mmCIF file of C-alpha atoms in Angstrom:
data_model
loop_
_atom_site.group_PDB
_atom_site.id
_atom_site.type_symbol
_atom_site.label_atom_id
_atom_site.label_comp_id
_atom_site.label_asym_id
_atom_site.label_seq_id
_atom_site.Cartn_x
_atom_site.Cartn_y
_atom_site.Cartn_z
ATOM 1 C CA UNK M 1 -3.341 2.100 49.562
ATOM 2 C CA UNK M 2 -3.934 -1.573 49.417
ATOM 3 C CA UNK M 3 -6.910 -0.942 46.754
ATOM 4 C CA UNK M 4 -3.720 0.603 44.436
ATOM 5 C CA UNK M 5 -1.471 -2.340 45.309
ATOM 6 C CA UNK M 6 -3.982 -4.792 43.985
ATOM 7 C CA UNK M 7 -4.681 -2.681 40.888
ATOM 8 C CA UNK M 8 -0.930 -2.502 39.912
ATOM 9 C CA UNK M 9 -0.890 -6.311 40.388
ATOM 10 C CA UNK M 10 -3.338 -6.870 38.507
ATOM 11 C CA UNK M 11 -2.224 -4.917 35.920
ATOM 12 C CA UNK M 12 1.156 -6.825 35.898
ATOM 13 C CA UNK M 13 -0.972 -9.773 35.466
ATOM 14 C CA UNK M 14 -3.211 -9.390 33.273
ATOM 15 C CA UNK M 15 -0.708 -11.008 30.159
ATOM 16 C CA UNK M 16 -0.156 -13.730 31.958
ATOM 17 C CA UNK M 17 -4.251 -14.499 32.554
ATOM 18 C CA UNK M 18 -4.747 -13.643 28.906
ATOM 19 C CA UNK M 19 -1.772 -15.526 27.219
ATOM 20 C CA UNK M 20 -2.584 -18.495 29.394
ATOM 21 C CA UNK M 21 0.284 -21.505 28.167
ATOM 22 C CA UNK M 22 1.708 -19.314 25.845
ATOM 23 C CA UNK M 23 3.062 -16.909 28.450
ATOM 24 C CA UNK M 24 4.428 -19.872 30.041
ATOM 25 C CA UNK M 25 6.518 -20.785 27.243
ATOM 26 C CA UNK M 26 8.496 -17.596 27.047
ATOM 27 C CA UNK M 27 9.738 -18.122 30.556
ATOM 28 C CA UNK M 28 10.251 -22.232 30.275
ATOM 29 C CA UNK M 29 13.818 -23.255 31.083
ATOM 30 C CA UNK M 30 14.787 -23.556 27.265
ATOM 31 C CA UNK M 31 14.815 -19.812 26.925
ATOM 32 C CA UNK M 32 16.004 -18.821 30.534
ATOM 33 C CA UNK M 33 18.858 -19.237 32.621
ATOM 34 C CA UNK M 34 18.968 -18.621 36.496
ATOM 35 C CA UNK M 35 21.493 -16.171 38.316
ATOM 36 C CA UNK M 36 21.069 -15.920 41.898
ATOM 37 C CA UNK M 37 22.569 -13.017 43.815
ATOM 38 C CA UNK M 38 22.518 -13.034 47.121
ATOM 39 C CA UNK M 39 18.533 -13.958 48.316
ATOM 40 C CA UNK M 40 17.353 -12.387 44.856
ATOM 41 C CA UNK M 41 16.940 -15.083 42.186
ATOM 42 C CA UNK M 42 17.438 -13.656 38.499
ATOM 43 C CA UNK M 43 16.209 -15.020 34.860
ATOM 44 C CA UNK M 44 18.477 -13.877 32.070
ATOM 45 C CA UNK M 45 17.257 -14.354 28.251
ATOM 46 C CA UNK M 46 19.850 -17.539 26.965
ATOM 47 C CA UNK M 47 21.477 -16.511 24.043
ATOM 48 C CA UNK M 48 20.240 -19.946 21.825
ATOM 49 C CA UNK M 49 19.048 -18.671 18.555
ATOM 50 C CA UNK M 50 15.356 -19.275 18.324
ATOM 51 C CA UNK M 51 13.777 -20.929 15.510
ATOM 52 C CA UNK M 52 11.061 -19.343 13.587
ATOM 53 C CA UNK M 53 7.681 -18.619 14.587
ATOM 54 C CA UNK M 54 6.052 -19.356 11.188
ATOM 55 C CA UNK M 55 7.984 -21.557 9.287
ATOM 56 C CA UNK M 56 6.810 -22.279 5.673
ATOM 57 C CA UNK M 57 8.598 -25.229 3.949
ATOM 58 C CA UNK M 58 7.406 -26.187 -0.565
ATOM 59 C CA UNK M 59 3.876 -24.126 -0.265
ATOM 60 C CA UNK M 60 1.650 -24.969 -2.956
ATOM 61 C CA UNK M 61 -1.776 -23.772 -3.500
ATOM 62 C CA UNK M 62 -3.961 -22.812 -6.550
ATOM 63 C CA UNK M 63 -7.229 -21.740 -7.559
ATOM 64 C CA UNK M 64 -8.670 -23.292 -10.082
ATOM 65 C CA UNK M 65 -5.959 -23.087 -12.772
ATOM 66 C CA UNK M 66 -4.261 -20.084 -11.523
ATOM 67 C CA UNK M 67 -1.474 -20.906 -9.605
ATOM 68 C CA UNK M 68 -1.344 -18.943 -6.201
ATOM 69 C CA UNK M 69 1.950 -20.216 -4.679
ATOM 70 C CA UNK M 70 4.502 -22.726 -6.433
ATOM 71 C CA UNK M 71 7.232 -24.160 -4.025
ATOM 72 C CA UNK M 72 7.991 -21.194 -1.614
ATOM 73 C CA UNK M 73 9.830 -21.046 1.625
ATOM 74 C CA UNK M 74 9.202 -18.269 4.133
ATOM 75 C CA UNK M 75 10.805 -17.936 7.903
ATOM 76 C CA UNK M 76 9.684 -15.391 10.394
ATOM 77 C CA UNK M 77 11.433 -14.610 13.047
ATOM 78 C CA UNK M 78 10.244 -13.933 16.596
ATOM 79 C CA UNK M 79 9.993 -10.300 17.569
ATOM 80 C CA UNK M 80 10.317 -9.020 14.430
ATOM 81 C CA UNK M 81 8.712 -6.767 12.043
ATOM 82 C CA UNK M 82 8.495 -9.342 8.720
ATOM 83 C CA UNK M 83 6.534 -7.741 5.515
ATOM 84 C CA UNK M 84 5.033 -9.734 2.693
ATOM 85 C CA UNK M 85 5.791 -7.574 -0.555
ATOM 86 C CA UNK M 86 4.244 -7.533 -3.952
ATOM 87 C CA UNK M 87 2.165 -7.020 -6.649
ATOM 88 C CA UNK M 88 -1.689 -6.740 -6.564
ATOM 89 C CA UNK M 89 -2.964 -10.544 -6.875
ATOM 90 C CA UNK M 90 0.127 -12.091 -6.128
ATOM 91 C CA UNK M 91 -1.269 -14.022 -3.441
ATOM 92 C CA UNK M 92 -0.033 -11.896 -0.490
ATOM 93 C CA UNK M 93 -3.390 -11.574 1.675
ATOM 94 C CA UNK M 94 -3.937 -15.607 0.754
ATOM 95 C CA UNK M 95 -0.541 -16.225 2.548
ATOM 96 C CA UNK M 96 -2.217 -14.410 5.437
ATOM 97 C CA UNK M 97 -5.053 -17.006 5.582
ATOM 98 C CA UNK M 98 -2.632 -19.987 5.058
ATOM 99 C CA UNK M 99 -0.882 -18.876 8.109
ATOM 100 C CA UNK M 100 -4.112 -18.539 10.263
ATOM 101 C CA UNK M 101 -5.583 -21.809 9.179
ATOM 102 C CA UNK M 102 -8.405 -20.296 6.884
ATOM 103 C CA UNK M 103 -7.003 -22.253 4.242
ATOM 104 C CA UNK M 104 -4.984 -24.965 3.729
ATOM 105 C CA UNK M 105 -2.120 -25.582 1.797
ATOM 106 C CA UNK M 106 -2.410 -28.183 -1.250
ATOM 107 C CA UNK M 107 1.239 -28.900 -1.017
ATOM 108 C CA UNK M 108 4.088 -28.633 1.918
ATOM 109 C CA UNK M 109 3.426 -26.891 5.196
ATOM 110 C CA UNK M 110 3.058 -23.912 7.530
ATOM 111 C CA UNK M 111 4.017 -24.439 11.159
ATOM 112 C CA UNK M 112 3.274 -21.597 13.104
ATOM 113 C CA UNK M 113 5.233 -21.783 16.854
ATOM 114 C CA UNK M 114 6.246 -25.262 16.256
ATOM 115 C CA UNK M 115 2.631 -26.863 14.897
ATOM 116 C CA UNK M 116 1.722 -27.549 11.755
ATOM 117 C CA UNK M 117 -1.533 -25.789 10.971
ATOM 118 C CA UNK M 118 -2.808 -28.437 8.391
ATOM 119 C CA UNK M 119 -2.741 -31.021 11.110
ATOM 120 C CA UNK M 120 -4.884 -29.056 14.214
ATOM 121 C CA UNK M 121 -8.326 -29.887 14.658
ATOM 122 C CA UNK M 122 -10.984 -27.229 15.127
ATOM 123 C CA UNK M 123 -10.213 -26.866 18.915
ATOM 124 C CA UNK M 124 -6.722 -26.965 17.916
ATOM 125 C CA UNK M 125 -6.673 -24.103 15.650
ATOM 126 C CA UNK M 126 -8.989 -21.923 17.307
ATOM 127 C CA UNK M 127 -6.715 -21.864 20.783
ATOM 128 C CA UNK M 128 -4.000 -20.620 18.166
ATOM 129 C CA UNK M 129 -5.769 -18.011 16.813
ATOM 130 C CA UNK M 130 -6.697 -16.735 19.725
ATOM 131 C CA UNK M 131 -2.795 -16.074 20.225
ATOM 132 C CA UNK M 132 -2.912 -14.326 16.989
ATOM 133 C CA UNK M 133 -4.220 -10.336 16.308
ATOM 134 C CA UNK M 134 -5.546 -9.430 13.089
ATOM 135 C CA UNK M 135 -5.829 -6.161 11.622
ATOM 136 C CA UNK M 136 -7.658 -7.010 8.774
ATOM 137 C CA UNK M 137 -7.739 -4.227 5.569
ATOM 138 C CA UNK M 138 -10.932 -2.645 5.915
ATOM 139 C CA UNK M 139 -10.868 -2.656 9.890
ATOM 140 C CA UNK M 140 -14.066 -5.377 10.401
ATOM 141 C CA UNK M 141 -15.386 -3.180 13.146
ATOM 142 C CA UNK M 142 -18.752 -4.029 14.322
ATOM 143 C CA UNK M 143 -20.926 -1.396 13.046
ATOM 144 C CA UNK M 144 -23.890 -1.706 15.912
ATOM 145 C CA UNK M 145 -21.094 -1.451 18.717
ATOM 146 C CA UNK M 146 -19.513 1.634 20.188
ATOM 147 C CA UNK M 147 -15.910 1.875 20.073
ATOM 148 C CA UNK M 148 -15.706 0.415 23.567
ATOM 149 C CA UNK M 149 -17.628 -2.183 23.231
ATOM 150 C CA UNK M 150 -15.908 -3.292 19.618
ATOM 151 C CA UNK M 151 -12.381 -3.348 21.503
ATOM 152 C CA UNK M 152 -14.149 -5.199 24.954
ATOM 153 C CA UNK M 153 -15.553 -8.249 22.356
ATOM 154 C CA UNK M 154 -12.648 -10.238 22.181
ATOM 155 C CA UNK M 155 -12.093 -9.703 26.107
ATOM 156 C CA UNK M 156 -15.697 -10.968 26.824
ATOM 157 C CA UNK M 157 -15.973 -13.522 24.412
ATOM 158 C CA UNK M 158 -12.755 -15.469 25.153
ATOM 159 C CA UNK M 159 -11.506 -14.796 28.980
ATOM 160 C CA UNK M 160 -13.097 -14.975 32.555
ATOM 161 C CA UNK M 161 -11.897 -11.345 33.656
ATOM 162 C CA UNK M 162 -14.125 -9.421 35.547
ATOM 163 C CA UNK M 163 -15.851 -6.457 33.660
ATOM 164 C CA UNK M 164 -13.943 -4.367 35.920
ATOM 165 C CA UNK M 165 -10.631 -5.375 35.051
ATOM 166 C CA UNK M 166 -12.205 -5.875 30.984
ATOM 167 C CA UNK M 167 -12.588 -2.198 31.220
ATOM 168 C CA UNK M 168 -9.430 -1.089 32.484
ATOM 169 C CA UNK M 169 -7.780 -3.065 29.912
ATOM 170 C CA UNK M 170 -9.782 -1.695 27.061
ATOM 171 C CA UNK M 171 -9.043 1.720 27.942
ATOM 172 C CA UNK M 172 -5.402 0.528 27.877
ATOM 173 C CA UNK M 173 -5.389 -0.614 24.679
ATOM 174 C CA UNK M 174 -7.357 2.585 23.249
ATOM 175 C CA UNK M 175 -4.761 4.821 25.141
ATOM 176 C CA UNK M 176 -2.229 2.804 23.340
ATOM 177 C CA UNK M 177 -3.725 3.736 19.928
ATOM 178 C CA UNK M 178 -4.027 7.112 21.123
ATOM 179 C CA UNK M 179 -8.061 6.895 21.410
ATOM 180 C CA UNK M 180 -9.246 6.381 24.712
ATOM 181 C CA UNK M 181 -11.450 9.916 24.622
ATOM 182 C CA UNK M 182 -13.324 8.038 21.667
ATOM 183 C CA UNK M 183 -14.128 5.078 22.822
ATOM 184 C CA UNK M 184 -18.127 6.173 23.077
ATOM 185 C CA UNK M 185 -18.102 7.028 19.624
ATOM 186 C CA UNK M 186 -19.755 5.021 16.948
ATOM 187 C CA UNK M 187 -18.034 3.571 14.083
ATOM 188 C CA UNK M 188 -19.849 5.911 11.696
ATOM 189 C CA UNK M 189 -18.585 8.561 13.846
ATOM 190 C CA UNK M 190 -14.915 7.921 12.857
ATOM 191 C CA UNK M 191 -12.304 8.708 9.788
ATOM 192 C CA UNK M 192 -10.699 5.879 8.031
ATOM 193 C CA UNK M 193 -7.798 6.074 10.162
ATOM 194 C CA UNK M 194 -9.404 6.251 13.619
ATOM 195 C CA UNK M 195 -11.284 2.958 12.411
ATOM 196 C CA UNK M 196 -8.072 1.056 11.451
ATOM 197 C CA UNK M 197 -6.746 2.520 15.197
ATOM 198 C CA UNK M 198 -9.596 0.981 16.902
ATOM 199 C CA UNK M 199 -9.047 -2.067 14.460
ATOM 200 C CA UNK M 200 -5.564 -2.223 16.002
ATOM 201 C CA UNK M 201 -6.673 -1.856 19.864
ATOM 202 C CA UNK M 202 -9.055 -5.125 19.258
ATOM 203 C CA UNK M 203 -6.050 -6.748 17.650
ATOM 204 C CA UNK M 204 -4.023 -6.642 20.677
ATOM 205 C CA UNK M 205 -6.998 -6.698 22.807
ATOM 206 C CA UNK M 206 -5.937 -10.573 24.292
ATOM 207 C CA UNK M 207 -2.185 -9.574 23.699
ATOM 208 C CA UNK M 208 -1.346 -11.746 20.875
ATOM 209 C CA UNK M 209 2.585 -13.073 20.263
ATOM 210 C CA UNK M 210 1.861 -12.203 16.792
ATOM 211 C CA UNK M 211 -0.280 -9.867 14.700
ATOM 212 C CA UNK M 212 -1.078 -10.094 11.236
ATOM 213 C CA UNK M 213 -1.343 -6.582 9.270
ATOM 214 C CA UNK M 214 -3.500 -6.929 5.992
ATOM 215 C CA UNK M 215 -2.760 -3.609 3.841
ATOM 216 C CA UNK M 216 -2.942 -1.593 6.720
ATOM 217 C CA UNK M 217 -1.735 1.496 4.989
ATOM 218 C CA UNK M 218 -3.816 1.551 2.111
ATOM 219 C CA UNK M 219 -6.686 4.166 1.716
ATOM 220 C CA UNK M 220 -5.209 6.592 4.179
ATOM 221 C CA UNK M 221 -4.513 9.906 4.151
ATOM 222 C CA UNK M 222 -0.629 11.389 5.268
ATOM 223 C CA UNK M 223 -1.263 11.966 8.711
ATOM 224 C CA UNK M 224 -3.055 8.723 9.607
ATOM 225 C CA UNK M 225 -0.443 6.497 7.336
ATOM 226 C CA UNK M 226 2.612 8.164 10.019
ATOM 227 C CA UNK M 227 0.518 7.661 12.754
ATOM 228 C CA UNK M 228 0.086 3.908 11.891
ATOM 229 C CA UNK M 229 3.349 3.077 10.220
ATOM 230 C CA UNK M 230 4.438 4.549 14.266
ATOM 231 C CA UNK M 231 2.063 2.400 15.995
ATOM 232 C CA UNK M 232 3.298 -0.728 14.524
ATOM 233 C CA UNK M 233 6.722 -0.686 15.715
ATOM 234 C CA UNK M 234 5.976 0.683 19.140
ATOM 235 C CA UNK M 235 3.668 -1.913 20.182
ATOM 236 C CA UNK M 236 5.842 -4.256 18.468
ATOM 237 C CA UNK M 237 8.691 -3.307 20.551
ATOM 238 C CA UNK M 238 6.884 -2.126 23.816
ATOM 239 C CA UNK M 239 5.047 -5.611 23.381
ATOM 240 C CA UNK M 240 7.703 -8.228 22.120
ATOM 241 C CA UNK M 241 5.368 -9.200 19.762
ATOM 242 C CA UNK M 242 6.040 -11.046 15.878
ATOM 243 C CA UNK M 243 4.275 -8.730 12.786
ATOM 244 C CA UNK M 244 3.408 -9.516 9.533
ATOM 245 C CA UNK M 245 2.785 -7.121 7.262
ATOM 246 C CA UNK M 246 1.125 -7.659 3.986
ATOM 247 C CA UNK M 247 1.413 -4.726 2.032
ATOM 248 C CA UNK M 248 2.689 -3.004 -1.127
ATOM 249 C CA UNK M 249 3.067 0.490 0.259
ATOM 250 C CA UNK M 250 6.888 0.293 -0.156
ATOM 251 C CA UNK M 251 8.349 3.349 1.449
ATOM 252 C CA UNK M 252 6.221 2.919 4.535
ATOM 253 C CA UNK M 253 6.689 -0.747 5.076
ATOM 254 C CA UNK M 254 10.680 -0.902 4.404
ATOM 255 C CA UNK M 255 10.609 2.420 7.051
ATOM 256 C CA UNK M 256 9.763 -0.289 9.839
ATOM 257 C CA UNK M 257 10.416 -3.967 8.213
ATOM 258 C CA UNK M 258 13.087 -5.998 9.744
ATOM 259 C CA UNK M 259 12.829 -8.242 6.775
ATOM 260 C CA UNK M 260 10.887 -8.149 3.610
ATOM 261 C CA UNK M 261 9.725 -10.791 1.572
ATOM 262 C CA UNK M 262 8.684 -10.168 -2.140
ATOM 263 C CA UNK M 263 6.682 -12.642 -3.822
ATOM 264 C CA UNK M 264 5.185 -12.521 -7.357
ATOM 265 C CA UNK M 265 4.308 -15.676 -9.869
ATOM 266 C CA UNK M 266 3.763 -18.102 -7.228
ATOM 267 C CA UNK M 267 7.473 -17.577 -6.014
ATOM 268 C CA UNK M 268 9.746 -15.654 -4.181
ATOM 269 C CA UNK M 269 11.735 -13.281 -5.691
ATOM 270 C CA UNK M 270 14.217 -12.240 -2.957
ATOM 271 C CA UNK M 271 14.341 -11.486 0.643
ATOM 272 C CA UNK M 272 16.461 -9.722 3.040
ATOM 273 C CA UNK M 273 16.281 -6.254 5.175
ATOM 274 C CA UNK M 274 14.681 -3.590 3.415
ATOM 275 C CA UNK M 275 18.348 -1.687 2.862
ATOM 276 C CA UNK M 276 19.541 -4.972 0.910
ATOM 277 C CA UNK M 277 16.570 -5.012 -1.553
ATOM 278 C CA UNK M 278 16.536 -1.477 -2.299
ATOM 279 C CA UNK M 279 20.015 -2.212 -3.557
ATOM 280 C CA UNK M 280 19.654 -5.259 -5.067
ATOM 281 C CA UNK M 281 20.690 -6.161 -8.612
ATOM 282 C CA UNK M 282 18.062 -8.361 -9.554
ATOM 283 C CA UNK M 283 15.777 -6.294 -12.155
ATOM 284 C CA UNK M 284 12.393 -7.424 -10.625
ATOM 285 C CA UNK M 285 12.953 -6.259 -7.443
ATOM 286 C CA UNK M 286 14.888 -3.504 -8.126
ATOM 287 C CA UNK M 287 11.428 -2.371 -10.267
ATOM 288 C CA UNK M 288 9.074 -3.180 -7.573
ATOM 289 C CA UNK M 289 11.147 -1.136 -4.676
ATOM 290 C CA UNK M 290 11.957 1.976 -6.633
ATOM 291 C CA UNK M 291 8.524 2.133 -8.497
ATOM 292 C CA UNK M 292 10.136 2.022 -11.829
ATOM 293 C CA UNK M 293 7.487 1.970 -14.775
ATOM 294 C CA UNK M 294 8.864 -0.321 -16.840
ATOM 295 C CA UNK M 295 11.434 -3.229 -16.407
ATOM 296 C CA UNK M 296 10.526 -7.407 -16.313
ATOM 297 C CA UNK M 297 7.339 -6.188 -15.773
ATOM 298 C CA UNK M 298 6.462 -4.521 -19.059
ATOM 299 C CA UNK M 299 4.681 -0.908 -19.386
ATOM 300 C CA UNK M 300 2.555 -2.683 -22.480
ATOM 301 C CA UNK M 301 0.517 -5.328 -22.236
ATOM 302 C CA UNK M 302 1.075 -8.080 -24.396
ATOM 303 C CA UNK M 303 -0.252 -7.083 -28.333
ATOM 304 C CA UNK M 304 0.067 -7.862 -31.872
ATOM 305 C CA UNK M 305 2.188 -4.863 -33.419
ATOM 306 C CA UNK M 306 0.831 -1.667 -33.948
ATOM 307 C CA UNK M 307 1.260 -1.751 -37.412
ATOM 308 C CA UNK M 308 -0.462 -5.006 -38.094
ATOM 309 C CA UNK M 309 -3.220 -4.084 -35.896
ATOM 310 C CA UNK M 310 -3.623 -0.593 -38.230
ATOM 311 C CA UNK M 311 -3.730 -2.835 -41.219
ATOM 312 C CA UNK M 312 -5.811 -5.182 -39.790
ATOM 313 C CA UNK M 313 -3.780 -8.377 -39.913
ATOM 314 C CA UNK M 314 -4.037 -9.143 -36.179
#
């Protein structure tokens, strides 16, 4: 009996010995108020509004000539499911790597829970990455590890746990994902959408306050697109957790999006909840949500006219 009492504690632990200060400041006094009744001592979410986790304010950046981003604001909100919406090249997997410090902005800022990434040293930034998940678009597993051992990494490499409790935990997060009876296989040994699963279980692996989806839908088949376009919201719900979803795979993403952003020229087009923009009146976006084939964006490409071109004038 006392063995299962100190396995059920541990359990209701183990985000707190993961999330280290950042557990700590969801239950500070600024979000918190205290109720006693009777002996029993009570902490009630305050009903402040809370500012946003990522807050981008004038973000410039270019490569080369090409202009990437020209002036945009973006707010995400805690807890929320926020998706990143566009064209192909329109910068949407670069805002990604803005917001985790791979790059950094030539203009104006990203502050991600209240610091400013450009600002962090390296000891800094890594301590906020490691409150960050990242399911990146091809999955990134490590070929030469079993599935176990892929999800376990993150677990080893950046807490003090003993392997006991590491492998509790890992078989957690593969049960979450629905894939704890793989986790000898190989990554050879799985489909494209098992892979991006296990991608996802190492993602939450140090339970993150935020995870950042790069295309996760793209390249699967039906089945595995439902399974994941489920998996995101639960474990953003079960977990409390801030998404980001990158992605241009409209139906699923506006299916779970709290908010969508879509981006294209260096700018932001429009934003709001995913009912708003598939109802807006602004032709760009009403092209990009409803697939339409042509509209601002033009079916032709730029061209001299076809009958100068048959004459040879052009």
């Amino acid at each position: 009996m006392r063995g299962k009492l100190c396995f059920r504690r541990a359990f209701v632990l183990a985000p707190t010995l993961l999330r280290g200060d950042a557990e700590k400041h969801h239950y500070s006094k600024h979000h918190y108020s205290k109720h006693q009744h009777g002996n029993r001592l009570e902490l009630t979410p305050m009903a402040k509004k809370q500012p946003p986790l990522i807050k981008i304010r004038n973000l410039s950046f270019s490569r080369g000539e090409k202009v990437i981003f020209d002036g945009i604001d973006v707010d995400i909100p805690h807890g929320k499911i926020t998706a990143i919406m566009g064209p192909s090249g329109s910068g949407k997997t670069t805002l990604l790597k803005l917001i985790s410090g791979q790059l950094m902005p030539q203009s104006g800022t990203v502050e991600v829970d209240g610091e400013l990434i450009h600002e962090l040293g390296t000891r800094q930034l890594y301590r906020l990455r490691m409150r960050m998940g990242m399911l990146f678009q091809s999955g990134a597993l490590l070929t030469d590890l079993s599935v176990y051992d892929n999800v376990a990494y993150p677990l080893i490499e950046h807490t003090r746990l003993p392997r006991s409790m590491i492998r509790k935990l890992v078989l957690m997060k593969l049960e979450a994902v629905g894939l704890r009876g793989a986790h000898d296989l190989m990554p050879s040994e799985l489909s494209g959408g098992m892979a991006r699963r296990v991608a996802l279980a190492r993602a939450i692996a140090l339970d993150p306050m935020m995870i950042l989806y790069d295309e996760p839908f793209s390249g699967q088949d039906p089945i595995s697109m439902g399974v994941l376009v489920s998996l995101i919201r639960r474990l953003n719900d079960a977990a409390r957790m801030t998404s980001v979803i990158v992605s241009h795979d409209v139906h699923e993403t506006a299916s779970i999006a709290d908010l969508i952003y879509v981006i294209s020229e260096g700018r932001v087009i429009e934003h709001g909840t995913p009912e708003a923009l598939m109802n807006s009146n602004k032709p760009w976006t009403r092209q990009f949500m409803l697939a339409q084939a042509d509209g601002p964006v033009p079916f032709h490409h730029p061209a001299p006219s076809l009958e100068a071109d048959f004459l040879g004038e052009s």
